[in-house]
Tab-separated table of C-alpha atoms in Angstrom:
chain	number	residue	atom	x	y	z
A	10	MET	CA	2.553	-18.075	11.727
A	11	SER	CA	5.553	-16.827	13.362
A	12	GLU	CA	6.081	-13.258	14.665
A	13	LEU	CA	5.014	-10.707	11.915
A	14	ARG	CA	7.818	-7.791	11.819
A	15	ILE	CA	6.497	-4.552	10.829
A	16	ARG	CA	8.772	-2.154	9.717
A	17	THR	CA	9.797	0.536	7.216
A	18	ALA	CA	11.759	-0.293	3.533
A	19	ALA	CA	15.092	1.002	2.705
A	20	PRO	CA	16.857	1.390	-0.318
A	21	ALA	CA	18.364	-2.324	0.192
A	22	ASP	CA	14.585	-3.936	0.053
A	23	LEU	CA	13.486	-2.446	-3.139
A	24	ASP	CA	14.541	-5.582	-5.737
A	25	ALA	CA	12.861	-7.588	-3.171
A	26	VAL	CA	9.564	-5.882	-3.025
A	27	LEU	CA	9.222	-5.265	-6.866
A	28	ALA	CA	9.636	-9.138	-7.018
A	29	PHE	CA	7.460	-9.452	-4.404
A	30	TRP	CA	4.569	-7.148	-6.291
A	31	ARG	CA	4.630	-9.009	-8.965
A	32	THR	CA	3.647	-12.280	-7.536
A	33	ALA	CA	1.630	-10.642	-4.362
A	34	ALA	CA	0.090	-7.500	-6.034
A	35	GLU	CA	-3.281	-7.228	-8.226
A	36	GLY	CA	-2.140	-5.583	-11.666
A	37	THR	CA	0.759	-3.536	-12.211
A	38	SER	CA	1.128	0.580	-12.235
A	39	ILE	CA	3.773	2.748	-14.495
A	40	SER	CA	5.493	3.243	-10.985
A	41	ASP	CA	5.983	-0.130	-10.331
A	42	ASP	CA	10.270	0.398	-10.846
A	43	ARG	CA	13.071	0.453	-9.067
A	44	ASP	CA	13.461	4.482	-10.187
A	45	GLY	CA	9.660	5.274	-9.077
A	46	VAL	CA	10.249	3.272	-5.740
A	47	GLU	CA	13.551	5.093	-4.994
A	48	ARG	CA	11.676	8.488	-5.299
A	49	LEU	CA	8.841	7.338	-3.176
A	50	LEU	CA	11.387	6.579	-0.518
A	51	ALA	CA	13.707	9.591	-1.246
A	52	ARG	CA	11.041	12.240	-0.950
A	53	ASP	CA	9.272	9.599	2.127
A	54	PRO	CA	11.752	7.689	3.805
A	55	GLU	CA	8.156	6.103	5.818
A	56	ALA	CA	5.621	5.677	3.155
A	57	LEU	CA	6.603	1.670	1.664
A	58	VAL	CA	5.617	-0.360	4.965
A	59	LEU	CA	7.154	-3.762	4.999
A	60	ALA	CA	5.644	-7.207	7.206
A	61	GLU	CA	7.862	-9.834	7.266
A	62	SER	CA	7.608	-13.302	8.716
A	63	GLU	CA	10.451	-15.672	9.391
A	64	GLY	CA	13.063	-12.929	7.662
A	65	ASP	CA	10.607	-13.278	4.250
A	66	LEU	CA	8.750	-10.253	2.680
A	67	VAL	CA	4.729	-10.577	3.527
A	68	GLY	CA	3.649	-7.591	3.050
A	69	THR	CA	3.305	-4.193	1.779
A	70	VAL	CA	1.663	-0.891	1.778
A	71	ILE	CA	2.462	2.336	0.622
A	72	ALA	CA	0.781	5.229	3.191
A	73	GLY	CA	1.736	8.448	1.549
A	74	PHE	CA	0.705	11.875	2.978
A	75	ASP	CA	1.161	14.690	1.262
A	76	GLY	CA	0.271	17.202	3.722
A	77	TRP	CA	-3.396	17.057	3.051
A	78	ARG	CA	-4.863	13.803	2.512
A	79	CYS	CA	-3.637	9.909	3.237
A	80	HIS	CA	-3.049	7.598	0.726
A	81	LEU	CA	-2.457	3.881	0.604
A	82	TYR	CA	-1.550	2.134	-2.191
A	83	ARG	CA	-0.351	-1.275	-2.974
A	84	LEU	CA	-1.721	-3.097	0.154
A	85	ALA	CA	-0.119	-6.529	-1.138
A	86	VAL	CA	0.329	-9.778	1.170
A	87	HIS	CA	1.671	-13.109	-0.070
A	88	PRO	CA	-0.772	-15.565	-1.329
A	89	GLY	CA	0.484	-18.402	1.052
A	90	HIS	CA	0.057	-15.745	4.184
A	91	ARG	CA	-3.616	-14.075	3.125
A	92	ARG	CA	-5.910	-14.043	5.879
A	93	ARG	CA	-3.772	-14.360	8.854
A	94	GLY	CA	-3.976	-10.701	10.260
A	95	VAL	CA	-1.088	-9.440	7.585
A	96	GLY	CA	-2.933	-7.108	5.923
A	97	SER	CA	-4.312	-5.848	9.108
A	98	ALA	CA	-0.757	-5.337	10.765
A	99	LEU	CA	-0.130	-3.601	7.358
A	100	LEU	CA	-3.174	-1.465	7.913
A	101	ALA	CA	-3.056	-0.329	11.409
A	102	ALA	CA	1.396	0.644	11.025
A	103	ALA	CA	-0.333	2.801	8.261
A	104	GLU	CA	-2.901	4.340	10.145
A	105	GLU	CA	-0.879	5.036	12.948
A	106	ARG	CA	1.656	6.719	10.313
A	107	PHE	CA	-1.394	8.727	9.320
A	108	VAL	CA	-2.724	10.151	12.850
A	109	ARG	CA	0.854	10.731	13.942
A	110	LEU	CA	0.978	13.471	10.611
A	111	GLY	CA	-1.622	14.821	11.576
A	112	GLY	CA	-4.296	13.339	8.397
A	113	ARG	CA	-7.993	12.494	9.330
A	114	ARG	CA	-9.076	10.515	6.610
A	115	GLY	CA	-7.620	7.695	4.682
A	116	ASP	CA	-8.021	6.935	1.217
A	117	ALA	CA	-6.919	3.651	-0.725
A	118	MET	CA	-6.877	2.757	-4.595
A	119	VAL	CA	-8.594	-0.349	-5.447
A	120	LEU	CA	-9.197	-2.048	-8.569
A	121	THR	CA	-12.796	-2.506	-9.412
A	122	ARG	CA	-12.557	-6.086	-10.459
A	123	ASN	CA	-10.424	-6.822	-7.724
A	124	ALA	CA	-13.672	-8.603	-5.251
A	125	THR	CA	-11.554	-10.160	-2.782
A	126	ALA	CA	-9.495	-6.704	-1.949
A	127	HIS	CA	-13.365	-5.292	-1.427
A	128	HIS	CA	-13.995	-7.674	1.056
A	129	ALA	CA	-10.914	-6.625	2.862
A	130	TRP	CA	-11.246	-3.345	3.111
A	131	ARG	CA	-14.697	-2.875	3.876
A	132	ALA	CA	-14.061	-5.830	6.974
A	133	ALA	CA	-10.806	-3.158	7.534
A	134	GLY	CA	-13.480	-0.503	8.139
A	135	TYR	CA	-13.493	1.173	4.892
A	136	THR	CA	-15.949	2.524	2.324
A	137	ALA	CA	-16.200	2.909	-1.135
A	138	GLN	CA	-17.162	5.863	-2.731
A	139	GLU	CA	-19.111	5.442	-5.751
A	140	GLN	CA	-19.796	9.157	-6.565
A	141	TRP	CA	-16.035	9.720	-7.304
A	142	ARG	CA	-14.095	8.669	-10.245
A	143	ARG	CA	-10.194	8.700	-10.705
A	144	TRP	CA	-9.178	10.280	-13.868
A	145	VAL	CA	-5.326	9.674	-15.295
A	146	LYS	CA	-3.274	11.121	-17.767
A	147	PRO	CA	0.581	9.988	-18.140
A	148	LEU	CA	2.957	12.691	-17.902
A	149	ALA	CA	5.927	10.690	-19.960
């Protein structure tokens, strides 16, 4: 694989990121629209981290820190670039960001049915906390 470039997203990247998630991300979110990602970048311009290879978007992760907890969302790698270190490079960048901001522990949202992701997260040193369940309520 050619050299991997890790950088934070800019507003000009949003359409490409949204299209990428339709190809590479597992599942969808209520926030997977331009308004949602624009709000993310307005609030935390360094939260959306991109991986590029030869100028092409090959991976993403959202590394959100609210001052209390470090949250990881939308770790996605293009199917043609998986198992080449892209996800590991994105997680390393996210974890470095968290440490720089004073974070102490990262947590990830991972779909229960996504066994492939479970292996990847485990390989990265993360463990499932079976005692927790996510509770949600749409606010629209």
